[in-house]
Amino acid sequence: MFSLASTILRPATAAATAVARRTSLLAPTMSAAGTSFGNSRYMSGESATFDITGSYTTHMLDGVEGLPGDSTVATKDELMSYFRLMYTMRRMEITCDNEYKARAIRGFCHLYDGQEAIATGIEAAFNHDDSWITSYRCHCVALARGGTVAKVLGELFGFRDGYTKGRGGSMHFYNKAHNFYGGQGIVGAQVPVGAGLAFANKYKTPAGEKMPVAITCYGDGAANQGQIWESANMAALWKLPLILCIENNQYGMGTSIDRHSSHMDYYKMGNIIPGIKMDGMNVLAVREGMKFAKEYCSSGNGPLYVEMTTYRYHGHSMSDPGTTYRNREEIAATRSKRDPVEWCKRLIIEGGFETAESLKAIEKGIRKDVQGEVAKAKQSQGADTVEELWMNVYSKDGTKDNEEKMPFMRMPNYANSITP
């Protein structure tokens, strides 16, 4: 038996009680019945029942129907699709790390490795009628929402075949066809936009019908932003189908949660708005929890706070080594005991669907595929002409066919900018 609380090793500090409180937040979901990987109870040829006891804690949801139970059924195809997606995410983010260090990627770059189960579980519970907006840590969400590694890397390289034709970079992806509204470069700025998406979903849905939901994901470091409180208040007043999802990876940039937030039960931050906390390292727990969240919000009950307990392996961004405010032992302990990709692999093995050897072969194939996608991205290029940079900004009549270059749009005047 293990829990994150027992495996996390943090630097010694004088505030021992605060550290204990912080580490306990990493293990809200592990009970005696739910601590082994998978802990499958029943297996058939193509499906198995898995124990997820202890994966949830609720706020103001007593008596509400449809709350996730202590077990769930997953098929082989489902688990294999989750594994393939999560491992592709992992390899893509490792590749981003390497390409950034090689200076092929410039500017801001925030990696998602360690948090893959959240994006994968949400996507498994939703459909593309539901709207999704997230923070600047958005590469893997873009991939989950129907993207490709080549398009993600192309955007990071600043090439025209990228998600937003190389204009957005790491923090700004967009996929209108799949209702993915990208990342936001400003901390917490996605939440008011998410409330607007929820308003649009309610406005467009005929009375009495279930609404598509909107989810706005943000980190624990953004959780005390004033704009979040305002958005939550409006969502509650208007009963918008909004899910406010806090991805609690334990650190706001380089500051631990016990040092940056006086209220560390993020799922309770909505006051009268109900909330649920779930194990963000277990893809099945996320999937089942988000099925409930979607059903609750789409049925006209108003917004819901969701807290995902998770962990990021890299620093806040590529400019942050991630080891000045936590030690390497802490990171290694989480990797060895609660890694979301390894968790999914063990679910597959315990379900009797694949062997460790066959999964290694699949991993090898995914690594090759990712490298092929990177090569494809590098075959693209930037804008052919300076004039292309003015496109998709102004239009004379509101259509894409009548672009207009405004007189104040120009390139830098290098002759006047460089002094001898």
Coordinates of C-alpha atoms in Angstrom, one line a residue:
M1 CA 0.0 0.0 0.0
F2 CA 1.2 3.5 -0.8
S3 CA 0.0 7.0 -1.2
L4 CA 1.5 10.1 -2.5
A5 CA 1.6 11.5 1.0
S6 CA 3.9 8.7 2.0
T7 CA 6.1 8.8 -1.1
I8 CA 6.6 12.6 -1.6
L9 CA 9.9 13.8 -0.2
R10 CA 10.1 17.5 0.3
P11 CA 12.9 19.7 1.5
A12 CA 12.9 20.2 5.2
T13 CA 11.4 23.4 6.4
A14 CA 10.5 25.0 9.7
A15 CA 6.8 25.0 8.7
A16 CA 6.5 21.2 9.2
T17 CA 2.7 21.3 9.6
A18 CA 2.3 23.3 6.4
V19 CA 4.4 20.8 4.5
A20 CA 2.4 18.0 5.9
R21 CA -0.8 19.7 4.9
R22 CA 0.5 20.3 1.4
T23 CA 1.7 16.7 0.9
S24 CA -1.6 15.3 2.1
L25 CA -3.3 17.2 -0.7
L26 CA -1.4 15.0 -3.1
A27 CA -3.2 11.9 -1.8
P28 CA -6.8 12.7 -1.4
T29 CA -7.9 9.6 -3.2
M30 CA -5.9 6.6 -2.0
S31 CA -7.7 4.4 0.4
A32 CA -6.9 0.9 1.3
A33 CA -9.2 -0.4 -1.4
G34 CA -7.8 1.9 -4.1
T35 CA -4.1 2.0 -3.6
S36 CA -3.0 -0.8 -5.9
F37 CA -2.6 -0.1 -9.6
G38 CA -6.0 -0.9 -11.2
N39 CA -7.1 -3.4 -8.5
S40 CA -9.4 -5.1 -11.1
R41 CA -12.2 -7.1 -9.6
Y42 CA -13.8 -8.7 -12.7
M43 CA -12.4 -9.5 -16.1
S44 CA -13.9 -10.7 -19.3
G45 CA -12.3 -11.0 -22.7
E46 CA -12.8 -7.4 -23.7
S47 CA -13.6 -5.5 -20.5
A48 CA -12.8 -5.4 -16.8
T49 CA -14.1 -3.7 -13.7
F50 CA -11.7 -1.6 -11.8
D51 CA -11.8 -0.3 -8.2
I52 CA -11.6 3.5 -7.9
T53 CA -12.6 3.6 -4.3
G54 CA -11.5 6.8 -2.6
S55 CA -11.0 8.8 -5.8
Y56 CA -13.5 11.5 -4.9
T57 CA -14.3 14.1 -2.2
T58 CA -17.4 16.2 -2.7
H59 CA -18.7 19.6 -1.5
M60 CA -22.4 20.4 -1.3
L61 CA -23.3 17.3 -3.4
D62 CA -24.9 15.2 -0.7
G63 CA -28.0 13.4 -2.1
V64 CA -27.2 14.3 -5.7
E65 CA -27.8 11.5 -8.1
G66 CA -25.2 10.2 -10.5
L67 CA -22.1 10.7 -8.4
P68 CA -19.2 8.4 -9.5
G69 CA -19.1 5.1 -7.7
D70 CA -16.4 2.9 -6.3
S71 CA -15.8 1.0 -9.5
T72 CA -16.0 1.4 -13.2
V73 CA -15.9 -0.8 -16.3
A74 CA -13.3 -0.2 -19.1
T75 CA -12.9 -2.1 -22.3
K76 CA -9.6 -3.0 -23.8
D77 CA -10.1 -0.6 -26.7
E78 CA -10.8 2.3 -24.3
L79 CA -7.7 1.7 -22.2
M80 CA -5.5 1.2 -25.2
S81 CA -6.7 4.4 -26.7
Y82 CA -6.0 6.3 -23.4
F83 CA -2.6 4.7 -23.2
R84 CA -1.7 5.6 -26.7
L85 CA -2.8 9.2 -26.3
M86 CA -1.1 9.6 -23.0
Y87 CA 2.2 8.1 -24.1
T88 CA 2.1 10.2 -27.3
M89 CA 1.6 13.3 -25.1
R90 CA 4.5 12.3 -22.9
R91 CA 6.9 11.8 -25.9
M92 CA 5.7 15.0 -27.5
E93 CA 6.5 17.0 -24.4
I94 CA 9.9 15.4 -24.0
T95 CA 10.5 16.3 -27.6
C96 CA 9.5 19.8 -26.9
D97 CA 12.1 19.9 -24.1
N98 CA 14.8 18.7 -26.5
E99 CA 13.9 21.1 -29.3
Y100 CA 13.7 24.0 -26.9
K101 CA 17.2 23.2 -25.6
A102 CA 18.4 23.0 -29.2
R103 CA 16.8 26.5 -29.8
A104 CA 14.4 25.2 -32.4
I105 CA 11.6 26.5 -30.1
R106 CA 11.9 30.0 -28.7
G107 CA 9.9 32.0 -26.2
F108 CA 7.6 30.6 -23.6
C109 CA 7.1 26.9 -23.4
H110 CA 5.1 25.2 -20.6
L111 CA 5.1 21.4 -20.5
Y112 CA 2.3 19.1 -19.4
D113 CA 4.1 15.8 -18.6
G114 CA 2.8 14.3 -15.4
Q115 CA -0.7 15.7 -16.0
E116 CA -1.7 13.6 -19.0
A117 CA -4.5 11.7 -17.3
I118 CA -6.5 14.9 -16.9
A119 CA -6.7 15.9 -20.5
T120 CA -7.2 12.3 -21.6
G121 CA -10.0 11.6 -19.0
I122 CA -11.8 14.9 -19.8
E123 CA -11.8 14.1 -23.5
A124 CA -13.1 10.6 -22.9
A125 CA -16.0 12.0 -21.0
F126 CA -16.9 14.8 -23.3
N127 CA -17.8 15.2 -27.0
H128 CA -16.8 17.9 -29.5
D129 CA -20.1 19.8 -28.9
D130 CA -18.7 20.7 -25.5
S131 CA -16.4 23.8 -25.3
W132 CA -12.9 23.6 -23.8
I133 CA -10.5 26.4 -23.0
T134 CA -7.4 26.1 -20.9
S135 CA -4.3 27.8 -19.7
Y136 CA -1.0 28.3 -21.5
R137 CA 0.0 24.7 -20.6
C138 CA -2.0 23.6 -23.6
H139 CA 0.0 21.4 -26.0
C140 CA -1.5 18.1 -24.8
V141 CA -5.1 19.4 -24.6
A142 CA -4.7 20.5 -28.3
L143 CA -3.6 17.0 -29.1
A144 CA -6.4 15.4 -27.1
R145 CA -8.9 17.6 -28.9
G146 CA -8.1 16.1 -32.3
G147 CA -4.7 17.7 -33.1
T148 CA -1.6 16.1 -34.4
V149 CA 2.0 16.2 -33.1
A150 CA 3.1 17.7 -36.4
K151 CA 0.7 20.6 -36.0
V152 CA 1.6 21.2 -32.4
L153 CA 5.4 21.2 -33.1
G154 CA 4.8 23.2 -36.2
E155 CA 3.2 25.9 -34.1
L156 CA 6.0 25.8 -31.6
F157 CA 8.6 26.2 -34.4
G158 CA 6.6 29.2 -35.7
F159 CA 5.8 27.5 -39.1
R160 CA 2.8 28.1 -41.3
D161 CA 1.6 24.5 -40.9
G162 CA 1.2 24.9 -37.2
Y163 CA -2.1 25.1 -35.3
T164 CA -2.4 28.9 -35.8
K165 CA 0.0 29.2 -38.7
G166 CA 2.9 29.9 -36.4
R167 CA 1.4 33.1 -35.1
G168 CA 0.4 31.9 -31.6
G169 CA 3.3 29.8 -30.4
S170 CA 3.2 27.6 -27.3
M171 CA 0.5 29.4 -25.4
H172 CA -2.2 29.9 -28.2
F173 CA -3.7 26.9 -29.9
Y174 CA -7.2 26.9 -31.5
N175 CA -9.5 24.3 -33.2
K176 CA -12.9 25.8 -33.9
A177 CA -14.2 22.6 -35.5
H178 CA -13.7 20.8 -32.2
N179 CA -14.7 23.6 -30.0
F180 CA -11.2 24.0 -28.5
Y181 CA -10.5 27.6 -27.8
G182 CA -6.9 27.2 -26.9
G183 CA -4.6 28.5 -24.2
Q184 CA -4.4 31.9 -22.6
G185 CA -1.1 33.6 -22.0
I186 CA -2.5 35.6 -19.1
V187 CA -3.0 33.8 -15.8
G188 CA -6.7 33.1 -15.2
A189 CA -7.8 35.0 -18.4
Q190 CA -9.4 31.9 -19.8
V191 CA -12.0 31.7 -17.1
P192 CA -14.2 34.7 -18.1
V193 CA -13.9 33.4 -21.7
G194 CA -15.0 30.0 -20.5
A195 CA -18.0 31.6 -18.8
G196 CA -18.9 33.2 -22.1
L197 CA -18.7 29.9 -23.9
A198 CA -21.0 28.4 -21.3
F199 CA -23.4 31.3 -21.8
A200 CA -23.3 30.7 -25.6
N201 CA -24.0 27.0 -25.1
K202 CA -27.0 27.8 -22.9
Y203 CA -28.3 30.5 -25.2
K204 CA -28.2 28.3 -28.2
T205 CA -29.9 25.3 -26.6
P206 CA -33.7 25.1 -26.8
A207 CA -35.4 25.3 -23.4
G208 CA -35.7 21.9 -21.7
E209 CA -32.9 20.2 -23.6
K210 CA -29.5 19.3 -22.2
M211 CA -26.9 21.8 -22.9
P212 CA -23.3 21.3 -24.1
V213 CA -21.0 22.2 -21.3
A214 CA -18.0 24.5 -21.3
I215 CA -14.9 23.7 -19.2
T216 CA -12.3 26.2 -18.3
C217 CA -9.1 24.7 -16.9
Y218 CA -6.6 26.7 -14.8
G219 CA -3.9 26.0 -12.2
D220 CA -3.8 26.3 -8.5
G221 CA -1.7 29.4 -8.9
A222 CA -4.6 31.2 -10.7
A223 CA -7.3 30.0 -8.3
N224 CA -7.4 33.3 -6.3
Q225 CA -7.7 35.6 -9.3
G226 CA -10.5 38.1 -9.0
Q227 CA -11.8 37.5 -12.5
I228 CA -12.4 33.8 -11.5
W229 CA -14.7 34.9 -8.6
E230 CA -16.6 37.3 -10.9
S231 CA -17.1 34.6 -13.6
A232 CA -18.2 32.0 -11.0
N233 CA -20.7 34.5 -9.6
M234 CA -22.3 35.2 -13.0
A235 CA -22.3 31.5 -13.8
A236 CA -24.1 30.7 -10.6
L237 CA -26.7 33.5 -11.1
W238 CA -27.4 32.5 -14.6
K239 CA -27.0 28.7 -14.0
L240 CA -24.5 28.4 -16.8
P241 CA -23.2 24.9 -17.8
L242 CA -19.7 25.9 -16.7
I243 CA -17.1 23.5 -15.2
L244 CA -14.3 25.4 -13.4
C245 CA -11.5 22.9 -13.3
I246 CA -8.4 23.5 -11.2
E247 CA -5.4 21.4 -12.2
N248 CA -3.7 21.4 -8.8
N249 CA -0.1 20.5 -9.6
Q250 CA 1.0 21.7 -6.1
Y251 CA 2.9 24.7 -7.2
G252 CA 2.0 28.1 -8.6
M253 CA 5.1 28.8 -10.6
G254 CA 7.7 28.2 -7.9
T255 CA 5.5 28.7 -4.9
S256 CA 3.9 25.7 -3.1
I257 CA 0.2 25.8 -2.4
D258 CA 0.5 26.3 1.3
R259 CA 2.5 29.4 0.7
H260 CA 0.4 31.0 -2.0
S261 CA -3.2 30.2 -1.0
S262 CA -5.0 30.5 2.3
H263 CA -7.7 28.2 1.0
M264 CA -6.2 24.9 -0.2
D265 CA -9.5 23.0 -0.7
Y266 CA -9.9 24.4 -4.2
Y267 CA -13.1 22.4 -4.9
K268 CA -14.8 24.3 -2.1
M269 CA -13.8 27.7 -3.4
G270 CA -17.2 28.3 -5.0
N271 CA -18.8 28.7 -1.6
I272 CA -22.4 27.8 -2.5
I273 CA -21.3 26.4 -5.8
P274 CA -20.9 22.6 -5.4
G275 CA -17.5 21.0 -6.0
I276 CA -15.8 17.7 -6.4
K277 CA -12.1 16.7 -6.0
M278 CA -10.8 13.8 -7.9
D279 CA -7.6 11.8 -8.5
G280 CA -6.0 13.6 -11.5
M281 CA -3.4 10.8 -11.9
N282 CA -5.9 8.1 -12.7
V283 CA -7.4 8.4 -16.1
L284 CA -10.4 6.2 -15.2
A285 CA -11.2 8.3 -12.1
V286 CA -11.0 11.5 -14.2
R287 CA -13.2 10.0 -16.9
E288 CA -15.9 8.9 -14.4
G289 CA -15.7 12.1 -12.5
M290 CA -16.0 14.2 -15.6
K291 CA -19.0 12.2 -16.8
F292 CA -20.8 13.2 -13.6
A293 CA -19.6 16.8 -14.0
K294 CA -20.9 17.0 -17.6
E295 CA -24.3 15.5 -16.7
Y296 CA -24.7 17.7 -13.7
C297 CA -24.0 21.0 -15.5
S298 CA -25.7 20.1 -18.8
S299 CA -28.9 19.4 -16.9
G300 CA -29.4 23.0 -15.8
N301 CA -27.9 22.8 -12.3
G302 CA -25.5 25.6 -12.9
P303 CA -21.7 25.6 -12.5
L304 CA -19.5 23.1 -10.7
Y305 CA -16.0 23.4 -9.3
V306 CA -13.7 20.5 -10.0
E307 CA -10.2 20.0 -8.5
M308 CA -7.8 17.6 -10.0
T309 CA -4.9 16.6 -7.8
T310 CA -1.9 16.1 -10.0
Y311 CA 1.8 16.9 -10.4
R312 CA 4.0 18.3 -13.1
Y313 CA 7.5 16.9 -13.7
H314 CA 9.0 19.9 -15.5
G315 CA 9.4 23.3 -14.0
H316 CA 6.7 25.9 -14.5
S317 CA 8.2 26.7 -17.9
M318 CA 11.4 25.8 -19.7
S319 CA 13.1 28.7 -18.0
D320 CA 12.4 27.1 -14.6
P321 CA 14.6 24.1 -13.7
G322 CA 12.0 23.1 -11.2
T323 CA 14.4 22.0 -8.6
T324 CA 15.1 25.2 -6.6
Y325 CA 11.8 25.0 -4.7
R326 CA 11.5 21.2 -4.6
N327 CA 14.1 18.4 -4.6
R328 CA 14.7 15.7 -7.2
E329 CA 13.7 13.0 -4.8
E330 CA 10.2 14.4 -4.7
I331 CA 9.9 14.3 -8.5
A332 CA 11.4 10.8 -8.7
A333 CA 9.1 9.5 -6.0
T334 CA 6.0 10.6 -7.9
R335 CA 7.3 9.2 -11.1
S336 CA 7.9 5.8 -9.5
K337 CA 4.7 5.6 -7.5
R338 CA 2.0 7.6 -9.2
D339 CA 2.9 8.3 -12.8
P340 CA -0.3 8.5 -14.8
V341 CA 1.1 6.7 -17.9
E342 CA 2.4 3.8 -15.8
W343 CA -0.9 3.7 -13.9
C344 CA -2.7 3.2 -17.2
K345 CA -0.3 0.5 -18.3
R346 CA -0.9 -1.4 -15.2
L347 CA -4.6 -1.2 -15.6
I348 CA -4.1 -2.7 -19.0
I349 CA -1.9 -5.5 -17.7
E350 CA -4.1 -6.3 -14.7
G351 CA -7.1 -6.3 -16.9
G352 CA -5.4 -9.0 -18.9
F353 CA -5.5 -7.1 -22.2
E354 CA -1.8 -6.8 -22.9
T355 CA 1.6 -7.9 -21.5
A356 CA 4.4 -5.6 -20.4
E357 CA 6.4 -6.8 -23.4
S358 CA 3.7 -5.9 -25.9
L359 CA 3.2 -2.5 -24.4
K360 CA 6.9 -1.8 -24.7
A361 CA 6.7 -2.6 -28.4
I362 CA 3.8 -0.2 -28.7
E363 CA 5.8 2.5 -26.9
K364 CA 8.6 1.9 -29.4
G365 CA 6.2 2.5 -32.2
I366 CA 4.8 5.6 -30.7
R367 CA 8.3 7.0 -30.2
K368 CA 9.0 6.4 -33.9
D369 CA 5.7 8.0 -34.9
V370 CA 6.4 11.1 -32.8
Q371 CA 9.9 11.5 -34.4
G372 CA 8.3 11.2 -37.8
E373 CA 5.8 13.9 -36.9
V374 CA 8.6 16.2 -35.8
A375 CA 10.4 15.6 -39.1
K376 CA 7.1 16.5 -40.9
A377 CA 6.8 19.7 -38.9
K378 CA 10.3 20.7 -39.7
Q379 CA 9.5 20.4 -43.4
S380 CA 7.1 23.3 -43.1
Q381 CA 8.3 26.9 -43.1
G382 CA 7.5 30.4 -42.0
A383 CA 5.6 33.0 -43.9
D384 CA 6.8 33.3 -47.6
T385 CA 6.5 37.1 -47.5
V386 CA 6.2 39.9 -45.0
E387 CA 2.8 40.6 -46.3
E388 CA 1.5 37.3 -45.0
L389 CA 2.1 38.5 -41.5
W390 CA -0.7 41.1 -42.0
M391 CA -3.3 38.4 -42.9
N392 CA -6.1 37.4 -40.7
V393 CA -6.0 40.6 -38.7
Y394 CA -8.2 43.2 -40.4
S395 CA -10.8 42.8 -43.1
K396 CA -12.7 45.5 -45.0
D397 CA -16.0 43.7 -44.9
G398 CA -15.6 41.1 -42.2
T399 CA -14.7 38.3 -44.6
K400 CA -11.5 36.4 -45.1
D401 CA -11.5 37.3 -48.8
N402 CA -11.0 41.1 -48.3
E403 CA -7.9 41.5 -46.2
E404 CA -6.8 45.0 -45.3
K405 CA -3.4 46.2 -44.2
M406 CA -3.6 49.1 -41.9
P407 CA -1.1 52.0 -42.2
F408 CA 0.2 51.4 -38.7
M409 CA 1.2 47.8 -39.4
R410 CA 4.8 47.7 -40.3
M411 CA 8.0 45.8 -39.6
P412 CA 10.7 47.3 -37.3
N413 CA 12.9 50.0 -38.8
Y414 CA 16.3 48.4 -38.1
A415 CA 18.3 51.3 -39.5
N416 CA 16.8 53.6 -36.9
S417 CA 16.8 51.0 -34.1
I418 CA 20.5 50.1 -34.1
T419 CA 23.0 52.5 -32.8
P420 CA 26.7 52.4 -33.8

